[in-house]
Amino acid sequence: MKSLEQRVRDFLNRPLPDEVALHYEPDSLTEVFLNTFVQGQPLDAALVQMGKICLSQMDQTIAQVSTEPAREYFIECRKLLTEVLQTVM
């Protein structure tokens, strides 16, 4: 089984579904949080709080998308955010 770091790296490097790509914001809070984790940098209290905020908004994001690929993308993102946060809490 792939490590959490590798699964996050794979997620960040995969092509975005069309609906997600239309609204993509480089350096979003979620992306910064996950990239920090993948790079092996410490997740300090401020970054952990940022990750929690991202996770708290994920259900709303999932509910707003209209295509299945976008929904699956954000469900995977939520899963990875949860796992990363569990490693630092």
Short mmCIF file of N, CA and C in Angstrom, two decimals:
data_model
loop_
_atom_site.label_atom_id
_atom_site.label_comp_id
_atom_site.label_asym_id
_atom_site.label_seq_id
_atom_site.Cartn_x
_atom_site.Cartn_y
_atom_site.Cartn_z
N MET A 1 0.85 -1.19 0.00
CA MET A 1 0.00 0.00 0.00
C MET A 1 0.89 1.25 0.00
N LYS A 2 0.46 2.24 -0.74
CA LYS A 2 1.21 3.48 -0.82
C LYS A 2 1.12 4.23 0.50
N SER A 3 2.19 4.96 0.80
CA SER A 3 2.19 5.78 2.00
C SER A 3 1.22 6.95 1.82
N LEU A 4 0.84 7.55 2.92
CA LEU A 4 -0.03 8.71 2.86
C LEU A 4 0.63 9.83 2.06
N GLU A 5 1.91 10.03 2.27
CA GLU A 5 2.62 11.07 1.53
C GLU A 5 2.54 10.83 0.03
N GLN A 6 2.71 9.59 -0.40
CA GLN A 6 2.65 9.28 -1.82
C GLN A 6 1.24 9.44 -2.36
N ARG A 7 0.24 9.04 -1.60
CA ARG A 7 -1.14 9.20 -2.05
C ARG A 7 -1.50 10.68 -2.20
N VAL A 8 -1.04 11.52 -1.27
CA VAL A 8 -1.29 12.96 -1.37
C VAL A 8 -0.55 13.52 -2.58
N ARG A 9 0.70 13.12 -2.76
CA ARG A 9 1.48 13.59 -3.91
C ARG A 9 0.79 13.20 -5.22
N ASP A 10 0.33 11.96 -5.31
CA ASP A 10 -0.38 11.50 -6.51
C ASP A 10 -1.64 12.32 -6.75
N PHE A 11 -2.36 12.60 -5.68
CA PHE A 11 -3.58 13.41 -5.78
C PHE A 11 -3.27 14.80 -6.31
N LEU A 12 -2.23 15.42 -5.77
CA LEU A 12 -1.88 16.78 -6.20
C LEU A 12 -1.37 16.83 -7.64
N ASN A 13 -0.83 15.73 -8.12
CA ASN A 13 -0.26 15.70 -9.47
C ASN A 13 -1.22 15.20 -10.54
N ARG A 14 -2.36 14.71 -10.14
CA ARG A 14 -3.28 14.16 -11.14
C ARG A 14 -4.01 15.30 -11.86
N PRO A 15 -4.44 15.04 -13.08
CA PRO A 15 -5.20 16.07 -13.82
C PRO A 15 -6.51 16.39 -13.10
N LEU A 16 -6.87 17.65 -13.13
CA LEU A 16 -8.12 18.08 -12.49
C LEU A 16 -9.31 17.74 -13.39
N PRO A 17 -10.41 17.31 -12.78
CA PRO A 17 -11.63 17.15 -13.58
C PRO A 17 -12.01 18.51 -14.18
N ASP A 18 -12.70 18.50 -15.30
CA ASP A 18 -13.02 19.74 -16.01
C ASP A 18 -13.71 20.77 -15.11
N GLU A 19 -14.70 20.35 -14.36
CA GLU A 19 -15.43 21.29 -13.51
C GLU A 19 -14.52 21.92 -12.46
N VAL A 20 -13.61 21.14 -11.91
CA VAL A 20 -12.67 21.66 -10.92
C VAL A 20 -11.68 22.61 -11.59
N ALA A 21 -11.21 22.25 -12.76
CA ALA A 21 -10.25 23.08 -13.47
C ALA A 21 -10.81 24.46 -13.79
N LEU A 22 -12.11 24.54 -14.06
CA LEU A 22 -12.74 25.82 -14.37
C LEU A 22 -12.64 26.82 -13.22
N HIS A 23 -12.64 26.31 -12.01
CA HIS A 23 -12.64 27.18 -10.82
C HIS A 23 -11.35 27.03 -10.00
N TYR A 24 -10.34 26.45 -10.60
CA TYR A 24 -9.10 26.15 -9.89
C TYR A 24 -8.39 27.43 -9.45
N GLU A 25 -7.97 27.44 -8.20
CA GLU A 25 -7.20 28.55 -7.65
C GLU A 25 -5.85 28.00 -7.20
N PRO A 26 -4.79 28.33 -7.94
CA PRO A 26 -3.47 27.88 -7.51
C PRO A 26 -3.18 28.43 -6.10
N ASP A 27 -2.50 27.64 -5.35
CA ASP A 27 -2.13 28.02 -3.98
C ASP A 27 -3.34 28.24 -3.07
N SER A 28 -4.39 27.46 -3.30
CA SER A 28 -5.52 27.50 -2.38
C SER A 28 -5.06 27.01 -1.01
N LEU A 29 -5.83 27.30 0.02
CA LEU A 29 -5.44 26.86 1.37
C LEU A 29 -5.28 25.34 1.44
N THR A 30 -6.18 24.63 0.79
CA THR A 30 -6.10 23.17 0.79
C THR A 30 -4.81 22.71 0.12
N GLU A 31 -4.50 23.30 -1.01
CA GLU A 31 -3.30 22.92 -1.74
C GLU A 31 -2.04 23.25 -0.94
N VAL A 32 -2.01 24.41 -0.31
CA VAL A 32 -0.85 24.79 0.52
C VAL A 32 -0.68 23.79 1.66
N PHE A 33 -1.78 23.45 2.32
CA PHE A 33 -1.73 22.50 3.44
C PHE A 33 -1.19 21.15 2.98
N LEU A 34 -1.77 20.61 1.90
CA LEU A 34 -1.34 19.29 1.43
C LEU A 34 0.09 19.32 0.89
N ASN A 35 0.48 20.38 0.20
CA ASN A 35 1.85 20.49 -0.30
C ASN A 35 2.86 20.57 0.84
N THR A 36 2.51 21.29 1.88
CA THR A 36 3.40 21.38 3.05
C THR A 36 3.63 20.00 3.63
N PHE A 37 2.57 19.24 3.75
CA PHE A 37 2.68 17.87 4.27
C PHE A 37 3.56 17.01 3.38
N VAL A 38 3.34 17.05 2.08
CA VAL A 38 4.09 16.23 1.13
C VAL A 38 5.57 16.58 1.14
N GLN A 39 5.87 17.85 1.34
CA GLN A 39 7.26 18.29 1.34
C GLN A 39 7.97 17.97 2.65
N GLY A 40 7.25 17.40 3.59
CA GLY A 40 7.86 17.00 4.85
C GLY A 40 8.10 18.16 5.80
N GLN A 41 7.51 19.29 5.52
CA GLN A 41 7.64 20.44 6.41
C GLN A 41 6.71 20.27 7.59
N PRO A 42 7.09 20.81 8.73
CA PRO A 42 6.23 20.65 9.90
C PRO A 42 4.89 21.37 9.73
N LEU A 43 3.86 20.74 10.21
CA LEU A 43 2.53 21.35 10.21
C LEU A 43 2.31 21.97 11.58
N ASP A 44 2.62 23.25 11.68
CA ASP A 44 2.48 23.95 12.95
C ASP A 44 1.01 24.20 13.26
N ALA A 45 0.74 24.80 14.41
CA ALA A 45 -0.64 25.01 14.85
C ALA A 45 -1.45 25.81 13.84
N ALA A 46 -0.84 26.81 13.22
CA ALA A 46 -1.56 27.64 12.24
C ALA A 46 -1.93 26.81 11.01
N LEU A 47 -1.03 25.98 10.54
CA LEU A 47 -1.32 25.13 9.38
C LEU A 47 -2.36 24.07 9.72
N VAL A 48 -2.30 23.52 10.89
CA VAL A 48 -3.30 22.54 11.31
C VAL A 48 -4.67 23.21 11.35
N GLN A 49 -4.74 24.42 11.88
CA GLN A 49 -6.01 25.15 11.91
C GLN A 49 -6.52 25.40 10.49
N MET A 50 -5.61 25.75 9.58
CA MET A 50 -5.97 25.97 8.19
C MET A 50 -6.53 24.67 7.59
N GLY A 51 -5.89 23.54 7.88
CA GLY A 51 -6.37 22.26 7.38
C GLY A 51 -7.76 21.94 7.91
N LYS A 52 -8.01 22.26 9.17
CA LYS A 52 -9.33 22.02 9.76
C LYS A 52 -10.39 22.88 9.08
N ILE A 53 -10.05 24.12 8.77
CA ILE A 53 -10.98 25.01 8.08
C ILE A 53 -11.30 24.44 6.70
N CYS A 54 -10.26 24.01 5.99
CA CYS A 54 -10.47 23.42 4.66
C CYS A 54 -11.39 22.21 4.75
N LEU A 55 -11.14 21.36 5.72
CA LEU A 55 -11.96 20.16 5.89
C LEU A 55 -13.40 20.53 6.22
N SER A 56 -13.59 21.55 7.04
CA SER A 56 -14.95 21.93 7.43
C SER A 56 -15.76 22.46 6.25
N GLN A 57 -15.11 22.95 5.22
CA GLN A 57 -15.80 23.48 4.05
C GLN A 57 -15.97 22.45 2.93
N MET A 58 -15.36 21.30 3.09
CA MET A 58 -15.35 20.31 2.01
C MET A 58 -16.74 19.76 1.70
N ASP A 59 -17.57 19.50 2.70
CA ASP A 59 -18.91 18.98 2.42
C ASP A 59 -19.73 19.97 1.59
N GLN A 60 -19.59 21.25 1.89
CA GLN A 60 -20.29 22.27 1.11
C GLN A 60 -19.78 22.28 -0.33
N THR A 61 -18.49 22.16 -0.49
CA THR A 61 -17.91 22.13 -1.83
C THR A 61 -18.44 20.93 -2.60
N ILE A 62 -18.45 19.77 -1.97
CA ILE A 62 -18.95 18.55 -2.62
C ILE A 62 -20.41 18.73 -3.04
N ALA A 63 -21.20 19.35 -2.19
CA ALA A 63 -22.61 19.54 -2.49
C ALA A 63 -22.84 20.50 -3.65
N GLN A 64 -21.89 21.38 -3.91
CA GLN A 64 -22.06 22.40 -4.95
C GLN A 64 -21.62 21.96 -6.34
N VAL A 65 -20.82 20.91 -6.43
CA VAL A 65 -20.36 20.50 -7.76
C VAL A 65 -21.47 19.73 -8.48
N SER A 66 -21.42 19.77 -9.81
CA SER A 66 -22.50 19.16 -10.56
C SER A 66 -22.11 17.92 -11.34
N THR A 67 -20.82 17.60 -11.39
CA THR A 67 -20.39 16.42 -12.13
C THR A 67 -19.81 15.37 -11.19
N GLU A 68 -19.95 14.13 -11.59
CA GLU A 68 -19.42 13.03 -10.77
C GLU A 68 -17.89 13.07 -10.64
N PRO A 69 -17.14 13.37 -11.71
CA PRO A 69 -15.68 13.45 -11.54
C PRO A 69 -15.26 14.52 -10.52
N ALA A 70 -15.94 15.65 -10.51
CA ALA A 70 -15.62 16.70 -9.54
C ALA A 70 -15.98 16.24 -8.13
N ARG A 71 -17.12 15.59 -8.02
CA ARG A 71 -17.54 15.07 -6.71
C ARG A 71 -16.53 14.06 -6.19
N GLU A 72 -16.11 13.13 -7.01
CA GLU A 72 -15.12 12.13 -6.60
C GLU A 72 -13.79 12.78 -6.22
N TYR A 73 -13.39 13.81 -6.96
CA TYR A 73 -12.15 14.54 -6.67
C TYR A 73 -12.20 15.14 -5.26
N PHE A 74 -13.29 15.82 -4.94
CA PHE A 74 -13.39 16.47 -3.64
C PHE A 74 -13.61 15.47 -2.51
N ILE A 75 -14.25 14.36 -2.78
CA ILE A 75 -14.37 13.31 -1.76
C ILE A 75 -12.98 12.76 -1.43
N GLU A 76 -12.18 12.53 -2.45
CA GLU A 76 -10.80 12.07 -2.21
C GLU A 76 -10.00 13.13 -1.46
N CYS A 77 -10.18 14.38 -1.82
CA CYS A 77 -9.50 15.47 -1.13
C CYS A 77 -9.88 15.48 0.35
N ARG A 78 -11.18 15.35 0.64
CA ARG A 78 -11.65 15.32 2.03
C ARG A 78 -11.02 14.16 2.79
N LYS A 79 -10.96 13.01 2.15
CA LYS A 79 -10.37 11.83 2.79
C LYS A 79 -8.90 12.08 3.13
N LEU A 80 -8.16 12.64 2.19
CA LEU A 80 -6.73 12.90 2.42
C LEU A 80 -6.53 13.98 3.49
N LEU A 81 -7.34 15.02 3.46
CA LEU A 81 -7.25 16.05 4.51
C LEU A 81 -7.47 15.43 5.88
N THR A 82 -8.48 14.57 5.98
CA THR A 82 -8.78 13.91 7.25
C THR A 82 -7.59 13.07 7.73
N GLU A 83 -7.03 12.28 6.82
CA GLU A 83 -5.89 11.43 7.19
C GLU A 83 -4.68 12.24 7.60
N VAL A 84 -4.39 13.30 6.88
CA VAL A 84 -3.24 14.14 7.23
C VAL A 84 -3.46 14.77 8.61
N LEU A 85 -4.64 15.30 8.83
CA LEU A 85 -4.91 15.92 10.13
C LEU A 85 -4.80 14.89 11.26
N GLN A 86 -5.21 13.66 11.00
CA GLN A 86 -5.11 12.62 12.03
C GLN A 86 -3.66 12.32 12.39
N THR A 87 -2.75 12.53 11.45
CA THR A 87 -1.34 12.25 11.74
C THR A 87 -0.71 13.28 12.66
N VAL A 88 -1.29 14.48 12.72
CA VAL A 88 -0.69 15.55 13.52
C VAL A 88 -1.49 15.86 14.78
N MET A 89 -2.58 15.16 14.98
CA MET A 89 -3.41 15.44 16.17
C MET A 89 -3.28 14.33 17.19
#
